[in-house]
Amino acid sequence: MHRRPKEVRDVKKIGFLVNPVAGVGGRVGLKGSDGARIQEMAKKLGAVPEASLRALAALQKASGLTDQIVFLTAPGVMGEDVVKQTAFPYEVVGTLPDGATTAEDTIRIAREILESQADLLMFAGGDGTARNVCEAVGMELPVLGIPAGVKIHSAVYAYNTKNAGEALEYFCNESRNRYEEAEVMDIDEEAFRGGTVRAKLYGYMRIPVLHRCMQSVKSGGYSEKEHVAGIAESVVSQMTPGAYYVVGPGTTTIPIMDRLGLPHTLLGMDIVKDGKLIKADAAEKDIYDLTKKGEVYVILTVIGGQGHLFGRGNQQISPRILRAIGRKHCMIVATKSKLLSIAAGRLTVDTGDIELDMELAGYVRIITGYQDSVMFKIES
Amino acid sequence: MRRDYKTYLRRFHEAKWDEEIIFDLSVPGQRGIIVPAAEAQMVEAVGKGSSKIPQGMKRKKLPNLPEVHQMRVNRHFMRLTQEVMGADVTPDLSQGTCTMKYSPKVQEHTAARNENLIDVHPLQDVSTIQGILEIYKKTEEMVCEISGMDAFNFHAGGGAAACYEGACVVRAYHKSRGDDKRDEIITTIFSHPCDAGAPSTAGYKVVTLMPNEDGIPDLEAMKAALSERTAAIFITNPEDTGIFNPRIKEYVDAAHEAGALCYYDQANVNGIMGITRAREVGFDIIHYNLHKTFSSPHGGMGPGCGALGVREFLKPFLPVPRVEKDGEHYYLDYDCPESIGKIRTFMGNAHVVLRTYMWIKQMGAEGIREAAVCSVLNNQYLMKQVSKIKGVEVYYALGKRRIEQCRYSWNKLKEDTGFGTVDVTKRLIDFGMQHYWQSHHPHIVPEPFTLEPTESYSKDDLDEYAAILTEISRECYEEPEVIRSAPHNAPIHAILTDEVDDFDKIAVTWRQWQKRIQAGTMKDA
């Protein structure tokens, strides 16, 4: 007897947007593709737009879902040209002026997709694109990134093209999707081309929790949220009177401020002492000055996937601060699933001071839950 | 319908009764048994039966219990049992980490159903329960010999409870030496979750080690974690990957050097029993799961017995009462001033201890060793067969042998077809096999499944299981629709797991369901 359960699934409206120039700078060694001048230079160097190809590959991976999806796509090279090559039904959203596409086009069309009541916005690009999308939709519309840029530091991207297609499949097959916040990161490309890495956390967007391809929360008992709450509880219980605690940015650290009943700066460092907020959004100098006044601890999280600890989004913690407080005064927090998502199985540091990087190398204890920690290796 | 002996596949269909919920069967006034009225003399002596119940504890209303006659109750439960898979109707080799071996039925009749044991009350005078006390003492002596430990306690109702008991013993030991600072334990991510969970429940902070490329815990990381705060390491070996850590002595030595104790979770001992002993490696405390390794049926949360073994210097801390012998008679010794006290009522599950005694006596020293060897051989054969299946991968230590179980991965299958371990396990039911054990959490090996064929299963059983997995893999690649809509041959088809997770959409008790019908949030089907 082959009886199939009846599955009634709503047709999902998926916004679709491709940054056609994303990634053009990479293969020709331009370390990024932001700005018209660089894009022109890349073209002259013979760069081929790869974003469209990657986006197409991702859609083809989900080709079994043609009756479950309607794409709300950006016009022309920004999406329509890609969707046209698949069997998916689609509607075009917005218009595109002649000539090269710009960041403003991305922002404008992403807003229109948001207004068209899309269930999810799928976009192909790099960190620059993620920033533009973030500016347009913020936390209002869940997103899913197809990695196609030179710089992929943002956690809103799938690991690769194929995963992006699978993620879309899961999203459409799940009757009740859950969401989590993910970091939008980017580096200053001007500085990067000059030889300095200055990554920055630009914001957060919502991504679907794809628990069928990540670790299951169903039978494990605890959800990610409860682990994060456990981390906050553990950190707060370890706080000693009179000491300064510099709480860094991230979805794992924010609950610590919540637990203390304090407001937090989304992308900055907040200083806490004896349960009170001493300074919000502190600068490097503020923190350094404290190291002369008393005991200072910094509370930081790891960037998932890539395992960066210092040097990405927490430049306020400078080498001189790290030297002053020592590694033992760095409280590192992360959930076990985040640690497991680090492909290399090790953390990396890039403080800009090679000698310090070497000193920081070794094993650290990462707080992973209430009274719970994991030994993890830092590589310089 | 016969099984196809070429393909090993059988045409199976689970029973379907559409059986009512027992409350639906209720007919007011129906009775299973009529309790005879008390005799007049008795009433005269003690008054009404309920008169001794304190006023505050008396019900104001009768309990809303279903009223069903005996034969219908019996039929009800027989039908329910036909709708599920039991250990005796399907090979249980799929339950990796569980050591599901055959429990000889003679043990059932001699132990669990033996009137001489059933009718004994643990509060009877010890002079009248010398027999079971002798069994306790002799079983202790035998498992001491198998492990090299000096004393055992059989009170814990399962492995995790034994682990908790062990954590309490660790604390009592350090405290006895005036060392109150040790508040951390170290474990590994592939050790059993109770190795972290039980000490945590006992109040310890837990530090976890990740595996290196060979799949064994990182020794350098452990050395970095060890300090004067480390109370003990709690470690499983072989871990649930089936990988045996051959350098285990170095871990034990490093821990001892830091003043910590070493706890060996021996739930995975089946493949090394009678071959290596915890004592020779240097462990101080261990536990066996008598209900797994020593052949008691288990599942459905018991009844089990986590046997905690310790070296001589930790014996004073074991729970009370201890079974001792004063030359001629066995007695219960409560005079243990350093004991951690009681961890369970009375003496634990006595019938599991009796089954263990029987099993060891029947197997003998050679038999136990042979069981271990067979379980390893079975695993090598099954691993060879399963590794050949398209879409199956084995993580860590490629090409190296596992001991008695192996954690496999369907990650390749998932990449190729979109079907993962959950999809495969749903389809297994259609071939008359119950679901397999995927993995403890977190899932480090993606799309995992863990098989442990033990010594009980024949080559035919192993071939059948591998053939079923091969067929399901083929279907994933060639007939995806069959997998997508599986199971087909079970009374209940695909369950939407998200719905099961949502407590607004399901009622877990009859009473809750009735309340929700009244409130209008649910409809009577």
XYZ file of N, CA and C in Angstrom, chain A residues 1-5 7 9 61 162 166 169-170 174-178 211-213 215-220 238 336 339-340 346 363 365 370-377, chain B residues 13 16 184 189 204-210 213 218 220-221 224-225 414-416 418 423 441-444 447 481-482 484-485 488-489 493-494 497-499 501-502 505:
246
model
N 0.851 -1.198 0.000
C 0.000 0.000 0.000
C 0.881 1.241 0.000
N 0.743 2.036 -0.978
C 1.538 3.265 -1.052
C 0.631 4.471 -0.914
N 0.313 4.802 0.297
C -0.557 5.943 0.489
C 0.285 7.131 0.897
N 0.048 8.227 0.296
C 0.853 9.386 0.616
C 0.054 10.351 1.481
N 0.664 10.864 2.544
C -0.072 11.852 3.328
C -0.288 13.097 2.481
N -0.233 16.671 1.574
C 0.531 17.823 2.026
C -0.016 19.063 1.347
N 0.726 22.750 1.001
C 1.713 23.768 1.336
C 1.398 25.044 0.575
N 19.380 23.911 -7.978
C 19.429 22.917 -6.896
C 18.033 22.716 -6.298
N 25.541 25.453 -3.519
C 24.649 24.306 -3.399
C 23.853 24.364 -2.094
N 19.835 24.285 -1.261
C 19.229 23.365 -0.290
C 18.479 24.127 0.788
N 15.212 25.032 -0.332
C 14.332 23.850 -0.293
C 13.777 23.631 1.110
N 14.663 23.673 2.091
C 14.221 23.461 3.471
C 13.208 24.515 3.883
N 9.381 23.476 5.067
C 9.098 23.572 6.494
C 7.772 24.305 6.671
N 6.896 23.716 7.490
C 5.597 24.377 7.636
C 5.677 25.569 8.594
N 6.610 25.518 9.531
C 6.728 26.639 10.460
C 8.203 26.997 10.569
N 8.604 27.993 9.873
C 10.016 28.359 9.944
C 10.300 29.194 11.186
N 11.492 28.995 11.719
C 11.939 29.844 12.826
C 13.114 30.657 12.324
N 17.091 23.864 10.727
C 17.524 22.827 11.662
C 17.622 21.455 11.043
N 17.185 21.302 9.814
C 17.381 19.974 9.228
C 18.788 19.826 8.678
N 19.417 20.955 8.334
C 20.796 20.804 7.862
C 21.785 21.217 8.937
N 22.349 21.405 13.359
C 22.028 20.388 14.344
C 20.599 20.549 14.828
N 20.013 19.416 15.077
C 18.600 19.415 15.398
C 18.353 19.922 16.811
N 17.346 20.747 16.964
C 16.977 21.182 18.312
C 15.790 20.362 18.793
N 15.311 19.469 17.943
C 14.058 18.802 18.271
C 14.188 17.822 19.420
N 15.172 16.941 19.326
C 15.218 15.906 20.344
C 16.326 16.153 21.362
N 17.069 17.215 21.191
C 18.201 17.448 22.078
C 17.789 18.003 23.426
N 29.874 34.850 37.153
C 31.331 34.918 37.338
C 31.836 36.340 37.558
N 27.819 25.724 21.399
C 28.540 24.587 20.822
C 28.272 24.482 19.327
N 30.503 26.747 17.526
C 31.874 26.221 17.469
C 31.975 25.097 16.438
N 30.934 24.274 16.376
C 30.964 23.179 15.409
C 30.864 23.685 13.983
N 39.390 25.465 14.545
C 40.264 26.302 15.370
C 39.862 27.755 15.197
N 45.443 27.023 23.796
C 44.089 26.563 24.101
C 43.352 27.571 24.970
N 39.417 28.388 26.924
C 38.177 27.818 27.395
C 37.060 28.708 26.901
N 25.580 27.210 30.770
C 25.694 27.442 32.203
C 26.692 26.453 32.807
N 27.745 26.958 33.411
C 28.802 26.139 34.023
C 29.381 25.141 33.023
N 29.387 25.518 31.760
C 29.749 24.588 30.705
C 30.739 25.266 29.761
N 31.827 24.577 29.439
C 32.800 25.194 28.543
C 33.440 24.145 27.646
N 34.093 24.630 26.595
C 34.759 23.749 25.645
C 36.184 24.260 25.459
N 37.148 23.331 25.388
C 38.532 23.729 25.113
C 38.675 23.886 23.603
N 39.233 24.995 23.180
C 39.353 25.256 21.748
C 40.700 25.875 21.482
N 41.233 25.571 20.322
C 42.582 26.034 20.018
C 42.546 27.344 19.234
N 4.130 -5.709 6.820
C 3.178 -4.652 7.142
C 2.851 -4.699 8.615
N -2.555 -2.800 12.091
C -3.295 -1.546 12.302
C -4.647 -1.881 12.892
N 35.573 21.351 38.985
C 35.408 21.134 37.546
C 35.625 19.662 37.186
N 33.539 15.330 23.923
C 32.257 15.545 23.236
C 31.657 14.235 22.728
N 28.985 20.189 39.449
C 30.290 20.466 38.854
C 30.187 21.321 37.600
N 31.226 22.118 37.358
C 31.360 22.790 36.074
C 31.957 21.788 35.091
N 31.556 21.897 33.843
C 31.971 20.892 32.861
C 32.839 21.518 31.773
N 33.993 20.920 31.526
C 34.856 21.345 30.430
C 34.884 20.213 29.407
N 34.602 20.537 28.148
C 34.492 19.490 27.124
C 35.655 19.560 26.144
N 36.166 18.394 25.761
C 37.258 18.329 24.783
C 36.701 17.903 23.426
N 37.227 18.519 22.384
C 36.841 18.150 21.025
C 37.809 17.075 20.500
N 41.929 14.865 14.533
C 41.625 14.270 13.227
C 41.409 12.757 13.315
N 41.535 15.489 22.169
C 42.804 16.197 22.049
C 43.526 16.197 23.409
N 46.439 17.404 24.266
C 47.035 18.697 24.632
C 45.973 19.624 25.222
N 44.778 19.584 24.637
C 43.682 20.398 25.170
C 43.352 19.974 26.593
N 45.861 21.320 28.917
C 45.652 22.754 29.128
C 44.484 23.009 30.075
N 43.533 22.082 30.097
C 42.351 22.276 30.942
C 42.588 21.821 32.376
N 22.820 12.903 1.460
C 22.104 14.171 1.590
C 22.546 15.145 0.493
N 23.839 15.203 0.270
C 24.349 16.102 -0.771
C 23.850 15.690 -2.149
N 23.803 14.361 -2.371
C 23.420 13.867 -3.692
C 21.921 13.928 -3.938
N 19.360 14.946 -1.306
C 18.520 15.765 -0.429
C 17.909 14.957 0.705
N 15.085 10.732 6.873
C 14.310 10.134 5.783
C 14.552 8.631 5.700
N 23.420 14.193 21.054
C 23.583 15.569 20.606
C 24.808 16.182 21.250
N 25.444 17.165 20.638
C 25.130 17.690 19.305
C 25.606 16.745 18.191
N 25.000 16.871 17.028
C 25.385 16.037 15.889
C 26.680 16.575 15.273
N 27.789 16.003 15.671
C 29.073 16.454 15.134
C 29.307 15.790 13.788
N 24.289 14.091 9.614
C 23.370 13.031 9.159
C 23.797 11.668 9.708
N 10.219 9.550 -4.622
C 8.842 9.698 -4.132
C 8.511 8.668 -3.042
N 9.077 7.461 -3.202
C 8.848 6.409 -2.208
C 9.393 6.839 -0.842
N 10.041 9.987 0.101
C 9.392 11.212 0.564
C 8.107 10.912 1.328
N 7.410 9.859 0.898
C 6.109 9.580 1.513
C 6.155 8.415 2.507
N 5.188 3.578 4.496
C 3.947 3.178 3.844
C 3.280 2.010 4.550
N 4.094 1.161 5.190
C 3.563 -0.085 5.732
C 3.391 -0.040 7.247
N 1.520 7.132 9.149
C 2.459 7.533 8.109
C 3.321 8.688 8.608
N 3.882 9.425 7.672
C 4.814 10.481 8.071
C 4.187 11.408 9.108
N 7.023 16.541 12.233
C 7.681 16.686 13.526
C 7.478 18.074 14.118
N 7.294 19.056 13.260
C 7.073 20.399 13.780
C 5.777 20.486 14.580
N 4.781 19.728 14.135
C 3.508 19.728 14.848
C 3.692 19.085 16.225
N 6.241 19.104 17.960
C 6.981 20.031 18.816
C 6.100 21.119 19.399
N 4.960 21.353 18.762
C 4.160 22.518 19.116
C 3.079 22.115 20.122
N -0.595 22.580 19.583
C -1.311 21.786 18.590
C -1.525 20.339 19.008
